[in-house]
C-alpha positions as a Markdown table, in Angstrom:
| # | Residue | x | y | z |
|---|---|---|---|---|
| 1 | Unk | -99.3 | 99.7 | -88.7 |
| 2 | Unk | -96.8 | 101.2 | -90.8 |
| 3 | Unk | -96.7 | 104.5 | -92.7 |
| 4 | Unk | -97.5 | 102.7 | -96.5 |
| 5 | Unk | -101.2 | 102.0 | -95.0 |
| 6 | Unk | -103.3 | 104.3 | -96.9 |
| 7 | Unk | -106.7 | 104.4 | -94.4 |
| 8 | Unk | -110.3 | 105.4 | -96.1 |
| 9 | Unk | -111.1 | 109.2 | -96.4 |
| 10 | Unk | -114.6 | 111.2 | -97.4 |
| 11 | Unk | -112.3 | 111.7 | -100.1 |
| 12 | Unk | -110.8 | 107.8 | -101.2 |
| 13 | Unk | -114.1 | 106.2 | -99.7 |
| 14 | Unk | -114.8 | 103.0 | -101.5 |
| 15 | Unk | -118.9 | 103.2 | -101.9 |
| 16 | Unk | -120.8 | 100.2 | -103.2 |
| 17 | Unk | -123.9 | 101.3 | -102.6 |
| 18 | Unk | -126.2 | 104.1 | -100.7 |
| 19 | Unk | -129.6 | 104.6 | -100.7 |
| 20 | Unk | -131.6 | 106.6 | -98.1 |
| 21 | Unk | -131.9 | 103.9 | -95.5 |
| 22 | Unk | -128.2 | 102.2 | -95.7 |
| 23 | Unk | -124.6 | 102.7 | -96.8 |
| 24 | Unk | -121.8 | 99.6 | -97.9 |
| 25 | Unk | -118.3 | 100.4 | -97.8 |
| 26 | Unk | -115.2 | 98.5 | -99.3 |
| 27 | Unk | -113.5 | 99.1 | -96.4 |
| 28 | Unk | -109.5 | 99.2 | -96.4 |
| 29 | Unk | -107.3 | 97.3 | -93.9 |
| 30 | Unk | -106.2 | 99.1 | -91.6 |
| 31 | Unk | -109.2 | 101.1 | -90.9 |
| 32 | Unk | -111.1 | 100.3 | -87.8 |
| 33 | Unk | -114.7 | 100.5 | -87.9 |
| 34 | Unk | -115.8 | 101.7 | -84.5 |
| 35 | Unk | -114.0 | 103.7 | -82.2 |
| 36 | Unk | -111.7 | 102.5 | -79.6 |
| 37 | Unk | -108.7 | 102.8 | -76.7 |
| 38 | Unk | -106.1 | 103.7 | -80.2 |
| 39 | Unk | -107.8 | 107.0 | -80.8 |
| 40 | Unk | -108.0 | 106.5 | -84.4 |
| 41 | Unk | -110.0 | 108.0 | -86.8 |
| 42 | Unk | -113.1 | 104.9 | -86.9 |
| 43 | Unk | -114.6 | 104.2 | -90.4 |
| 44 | Unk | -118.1 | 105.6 | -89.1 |
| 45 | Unk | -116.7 | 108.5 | -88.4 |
| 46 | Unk | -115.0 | 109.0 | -91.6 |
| 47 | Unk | -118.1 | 107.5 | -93.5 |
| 48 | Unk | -120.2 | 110.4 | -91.2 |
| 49 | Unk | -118.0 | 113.3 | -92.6 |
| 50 | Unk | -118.8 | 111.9 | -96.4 |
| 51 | Unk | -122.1 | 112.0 | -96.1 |
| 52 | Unk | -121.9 | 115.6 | -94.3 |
| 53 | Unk | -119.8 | 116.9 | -97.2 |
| 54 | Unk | -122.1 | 115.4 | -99.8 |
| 55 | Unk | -125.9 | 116.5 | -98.5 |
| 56 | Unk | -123.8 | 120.0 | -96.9 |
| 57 | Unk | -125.7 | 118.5 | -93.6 |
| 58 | Unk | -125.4 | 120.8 | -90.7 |
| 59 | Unk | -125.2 | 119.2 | -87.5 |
| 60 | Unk | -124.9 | 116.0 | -86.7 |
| 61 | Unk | -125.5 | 113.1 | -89.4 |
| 62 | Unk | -127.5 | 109.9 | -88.4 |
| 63 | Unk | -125.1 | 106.3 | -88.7 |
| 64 | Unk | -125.7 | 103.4 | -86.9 |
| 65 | Unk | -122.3 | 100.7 | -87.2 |
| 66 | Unk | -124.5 | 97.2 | -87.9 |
| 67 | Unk | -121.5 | 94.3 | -88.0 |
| 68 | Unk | -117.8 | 94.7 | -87.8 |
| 69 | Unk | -114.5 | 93.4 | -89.6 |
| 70 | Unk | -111.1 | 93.2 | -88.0 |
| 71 | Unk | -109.0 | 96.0 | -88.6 |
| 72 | Unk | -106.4 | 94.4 | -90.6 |
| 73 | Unk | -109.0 | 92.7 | -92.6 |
| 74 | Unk | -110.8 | 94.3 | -95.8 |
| 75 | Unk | -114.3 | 94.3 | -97.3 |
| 76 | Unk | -117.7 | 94.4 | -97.2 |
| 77 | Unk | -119.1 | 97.0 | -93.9 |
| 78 | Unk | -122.8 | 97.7 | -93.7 |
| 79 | Unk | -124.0 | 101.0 | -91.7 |
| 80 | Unk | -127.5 | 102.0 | -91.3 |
| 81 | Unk | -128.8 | 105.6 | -92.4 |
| 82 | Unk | -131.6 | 105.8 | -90.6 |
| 83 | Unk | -133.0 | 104.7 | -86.8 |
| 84 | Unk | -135.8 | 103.0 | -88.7 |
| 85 | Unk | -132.9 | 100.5 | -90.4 |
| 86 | Unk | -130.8 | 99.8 | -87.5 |
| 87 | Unk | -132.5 | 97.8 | -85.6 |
| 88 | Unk | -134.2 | 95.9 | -88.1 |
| 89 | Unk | -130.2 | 94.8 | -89.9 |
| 90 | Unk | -129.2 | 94.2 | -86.2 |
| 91 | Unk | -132.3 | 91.8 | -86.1 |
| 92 | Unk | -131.4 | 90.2 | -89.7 |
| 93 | Unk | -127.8 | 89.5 | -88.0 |
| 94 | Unk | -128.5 | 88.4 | -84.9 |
| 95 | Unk | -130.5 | 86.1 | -86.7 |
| 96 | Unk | -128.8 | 85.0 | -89.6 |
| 97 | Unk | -130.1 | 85.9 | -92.2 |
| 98 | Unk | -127.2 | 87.4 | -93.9 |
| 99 | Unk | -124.5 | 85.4 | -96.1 |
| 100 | Unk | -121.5 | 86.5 | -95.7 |
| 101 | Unk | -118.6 | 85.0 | -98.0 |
| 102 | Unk | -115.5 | 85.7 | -97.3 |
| 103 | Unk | -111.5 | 85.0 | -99.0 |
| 104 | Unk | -108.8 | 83.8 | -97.3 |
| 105 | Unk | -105.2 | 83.6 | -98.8 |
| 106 | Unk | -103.8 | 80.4 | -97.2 |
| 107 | Unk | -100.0 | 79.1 | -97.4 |
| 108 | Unk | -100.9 | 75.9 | -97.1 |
| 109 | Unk | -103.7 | 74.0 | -98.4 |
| 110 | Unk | -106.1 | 71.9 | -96.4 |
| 111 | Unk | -106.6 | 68.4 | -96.3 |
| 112 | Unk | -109.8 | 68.6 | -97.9 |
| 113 | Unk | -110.9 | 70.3 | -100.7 |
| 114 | Unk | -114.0 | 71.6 | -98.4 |
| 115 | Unk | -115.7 | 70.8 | -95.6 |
| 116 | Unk | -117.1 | 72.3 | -92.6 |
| 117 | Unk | -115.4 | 73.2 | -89.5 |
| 118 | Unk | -117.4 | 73.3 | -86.0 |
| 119 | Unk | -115.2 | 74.9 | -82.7 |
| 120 | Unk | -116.3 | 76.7 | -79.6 |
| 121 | Unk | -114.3 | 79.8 | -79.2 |
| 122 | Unk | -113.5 | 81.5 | -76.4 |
| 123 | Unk | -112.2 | 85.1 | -76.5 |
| 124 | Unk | -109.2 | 86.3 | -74.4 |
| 125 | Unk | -109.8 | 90.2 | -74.3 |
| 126 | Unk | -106.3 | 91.0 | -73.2 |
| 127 | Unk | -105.0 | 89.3 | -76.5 |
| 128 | Unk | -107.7 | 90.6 | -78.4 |
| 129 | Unk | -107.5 | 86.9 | -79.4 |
| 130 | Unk | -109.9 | 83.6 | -79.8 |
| 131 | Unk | -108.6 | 80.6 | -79.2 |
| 132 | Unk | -110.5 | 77.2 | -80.4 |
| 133 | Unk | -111.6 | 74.3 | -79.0 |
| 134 | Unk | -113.0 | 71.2 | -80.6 |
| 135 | Unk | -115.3 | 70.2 | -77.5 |
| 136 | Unk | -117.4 | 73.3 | -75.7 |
| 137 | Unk | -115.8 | 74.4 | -72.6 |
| 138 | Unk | -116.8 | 77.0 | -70.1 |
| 139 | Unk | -117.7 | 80.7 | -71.6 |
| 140 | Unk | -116.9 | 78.8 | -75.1 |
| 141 | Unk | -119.4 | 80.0 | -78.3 |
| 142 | Unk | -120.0 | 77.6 | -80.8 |
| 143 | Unk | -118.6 | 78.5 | -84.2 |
| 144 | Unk | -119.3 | 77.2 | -87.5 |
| 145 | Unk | -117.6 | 77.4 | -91.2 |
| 146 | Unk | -117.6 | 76.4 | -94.4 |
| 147 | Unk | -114.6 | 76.7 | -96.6 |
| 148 | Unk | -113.6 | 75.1 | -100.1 |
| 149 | Unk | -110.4 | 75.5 | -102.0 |
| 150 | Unk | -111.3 | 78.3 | -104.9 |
| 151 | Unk | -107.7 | 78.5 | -106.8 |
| 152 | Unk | -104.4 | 77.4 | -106.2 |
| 153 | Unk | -101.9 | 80.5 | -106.8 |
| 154 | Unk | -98.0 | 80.3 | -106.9 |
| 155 | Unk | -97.3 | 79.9 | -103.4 |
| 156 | Unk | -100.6 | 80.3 | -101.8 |
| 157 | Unk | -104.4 | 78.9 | -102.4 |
| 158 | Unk | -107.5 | 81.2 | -102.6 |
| 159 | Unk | -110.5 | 79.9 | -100.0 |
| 160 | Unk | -113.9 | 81.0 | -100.3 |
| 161 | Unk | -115.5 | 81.0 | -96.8 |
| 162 | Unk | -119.2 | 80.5 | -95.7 |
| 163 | Unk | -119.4 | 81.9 | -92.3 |
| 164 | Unk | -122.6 | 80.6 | -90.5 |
| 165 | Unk | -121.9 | 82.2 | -87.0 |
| 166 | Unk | -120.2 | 85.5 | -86.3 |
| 167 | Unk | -117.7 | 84.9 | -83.2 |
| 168 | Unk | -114.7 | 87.2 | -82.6 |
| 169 | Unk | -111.5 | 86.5 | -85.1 |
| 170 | Unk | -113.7 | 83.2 | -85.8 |
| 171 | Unk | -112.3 | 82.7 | -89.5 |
| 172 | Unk | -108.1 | 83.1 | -88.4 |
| 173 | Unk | -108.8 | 81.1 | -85.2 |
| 174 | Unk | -110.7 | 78.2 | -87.3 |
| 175 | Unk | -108.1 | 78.2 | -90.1 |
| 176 | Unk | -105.1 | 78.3 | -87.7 |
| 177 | Unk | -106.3 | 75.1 | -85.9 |
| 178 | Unk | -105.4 | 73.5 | -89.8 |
| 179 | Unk | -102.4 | 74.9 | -89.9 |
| 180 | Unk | -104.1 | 77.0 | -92.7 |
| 181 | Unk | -102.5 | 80.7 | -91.5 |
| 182 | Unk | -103.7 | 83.2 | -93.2 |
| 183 | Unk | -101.2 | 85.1 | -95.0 |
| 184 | Unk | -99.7 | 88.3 | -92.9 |
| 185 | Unk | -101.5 | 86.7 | -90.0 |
| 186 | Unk | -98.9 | 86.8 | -87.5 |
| 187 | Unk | -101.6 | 86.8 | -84.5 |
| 188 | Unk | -102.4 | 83.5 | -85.5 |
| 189 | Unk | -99.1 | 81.8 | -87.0 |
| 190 | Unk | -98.3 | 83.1 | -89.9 |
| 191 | Unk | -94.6 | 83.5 | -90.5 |
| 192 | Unk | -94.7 | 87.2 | -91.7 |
| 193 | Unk | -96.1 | 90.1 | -91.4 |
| 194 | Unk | -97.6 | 91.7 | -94.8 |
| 195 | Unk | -96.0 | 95.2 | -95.6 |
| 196 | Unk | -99.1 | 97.5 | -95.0 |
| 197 | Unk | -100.0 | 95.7 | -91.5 |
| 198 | Unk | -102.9 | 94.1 | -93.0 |
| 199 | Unk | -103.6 | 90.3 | -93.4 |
| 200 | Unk | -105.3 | 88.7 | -96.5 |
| 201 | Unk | -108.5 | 87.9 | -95.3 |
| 202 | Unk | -111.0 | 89.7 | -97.3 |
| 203 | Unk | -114.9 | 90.3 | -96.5 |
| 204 | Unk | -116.1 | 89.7 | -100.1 |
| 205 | Unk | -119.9 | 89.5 | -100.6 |
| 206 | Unk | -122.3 | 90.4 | -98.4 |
| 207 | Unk | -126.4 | 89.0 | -99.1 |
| 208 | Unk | -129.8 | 89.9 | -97.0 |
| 209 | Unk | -133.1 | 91.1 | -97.4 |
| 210 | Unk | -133.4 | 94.9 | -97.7 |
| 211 | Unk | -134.6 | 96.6 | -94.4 |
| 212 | Unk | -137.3 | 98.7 | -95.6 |
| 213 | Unk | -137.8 | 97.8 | -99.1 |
| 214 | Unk | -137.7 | 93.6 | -98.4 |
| 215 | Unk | -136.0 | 92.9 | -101.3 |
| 216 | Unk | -132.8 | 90.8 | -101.5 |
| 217 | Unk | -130.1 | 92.7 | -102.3 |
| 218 | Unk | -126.5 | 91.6 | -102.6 |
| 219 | Unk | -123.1 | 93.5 | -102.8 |
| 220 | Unk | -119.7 | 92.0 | -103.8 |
| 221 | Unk | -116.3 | 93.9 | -103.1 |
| 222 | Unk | -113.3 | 94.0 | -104.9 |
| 223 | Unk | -110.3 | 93.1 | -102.8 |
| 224 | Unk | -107.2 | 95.3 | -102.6 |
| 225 | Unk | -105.1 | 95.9 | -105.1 |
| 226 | Unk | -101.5 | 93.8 | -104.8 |
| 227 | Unk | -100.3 | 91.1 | -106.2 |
| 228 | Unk | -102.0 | 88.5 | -104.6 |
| 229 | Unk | -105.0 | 89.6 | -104.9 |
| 230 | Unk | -104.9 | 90.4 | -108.1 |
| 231 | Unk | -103.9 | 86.8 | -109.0 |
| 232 | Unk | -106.8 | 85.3 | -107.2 |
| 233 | Unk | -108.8 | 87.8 | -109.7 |
């Protein structure tokens, strides 16, 4: 990471919606949602600290971390409020019964206009990266997408992702088996590295049935603000 990446605060926090069982955040890249071995600040902790500041809660505040994005990747993050909502979003994912769309900025464009792409993944911790295969091979997990060709830019093209299973890195492992690198991606081929350390992959809308008031309820995120983005606006 370098010093221009500006990391979500109680103070810059990008809130889509709360209500007294759940909390969606736009969430920066850059940030990391849960804790881990980098010691960094995690979004739920940083989302925690809001909510204390906002209710003056003493003690500890109640957040449960239901689904997570990759840390250079933006968008959409759920948390539950309460223990009554937790498991019952963690049900609704395992499940799922979410959509999830998501936007890619591609350099180059795939064959297709859409289509579907089906791998098995398998995970290689010490990379922190997936690689995919097109037959299932031993401690592989099936992975499945849908992507279609939303708006050709300058130099790039704008794809709208369906993502039917949720498998580590699944969306820049799939894409990169295209040759589709996602821009700033250097993990999985692309040339460059963007300026702020992130990668243009971008968690965009996020659709499922409310936990406690079993409604359908659906949020869309705005993605950050640069010049590519902006053009795919």
């Amino acid at each position: 990471m370098t010093d221009k990446t500006i990391h979500s605060s109680p103070s810059n926090l990008d809130i889509l919606h709360e209500d007294n069982h759940l909390i969606v955040v736009n969430k920066r890249s850059g940030d990391i949602v849960q804790g881990d071995k980098t010691g960094d600040v995690p979004l739920s902790e940083v989302v925690k600290q809001s909510l204390k500041e906002k209710y003056n809660k003493p003690g500890n505040v109640y957040l449960g971390v239901v689904h997570r994005l990759d840390r250079p990747t933006s968008g959409i993050v759920l948390f539950a409020k309460t223990s009554k909502a937790l498991p019952r979003l963690n049900k609704l994912f395992a499940e799922g019964k979410t959509k999830k769309a998501y936007w890619a900025v591609v350099k180059k464009a795939p064959e297709n206009e859409s289509g579907v792409l089906t791998h098995w993944l398998v995970r290689n911790p010490k990379q922190n990266k997936s690689y995919a295969y097109k037959k299932e091979i031993a401690n592989s997990k099936k992975a499945i997408l849908e992507y279609r060709v939303l708006k050709k830019l300058n130099s790039y093209f704008l794809l709208e992702i369906d993502l039917k299973t949720g498998r580590h890195h699944q969306i820049r492992a799939q894409l990169a088996t295209m040759g589709c690198f996602i821009k700033g991606d250097l993990k999985y081929g692309a040339d460059r590295s963007n300026k702020d350390g992130g990668i243009h992959l971008h968690a965009r809308s996020l659709e499922f049935e409310h936990p406690v008031k079993k409604e359908s309820i659906k949020f869309v995120a705005k993605p950050p603000d640069d010049p590519v983005w902006n053009a795919c606006l």
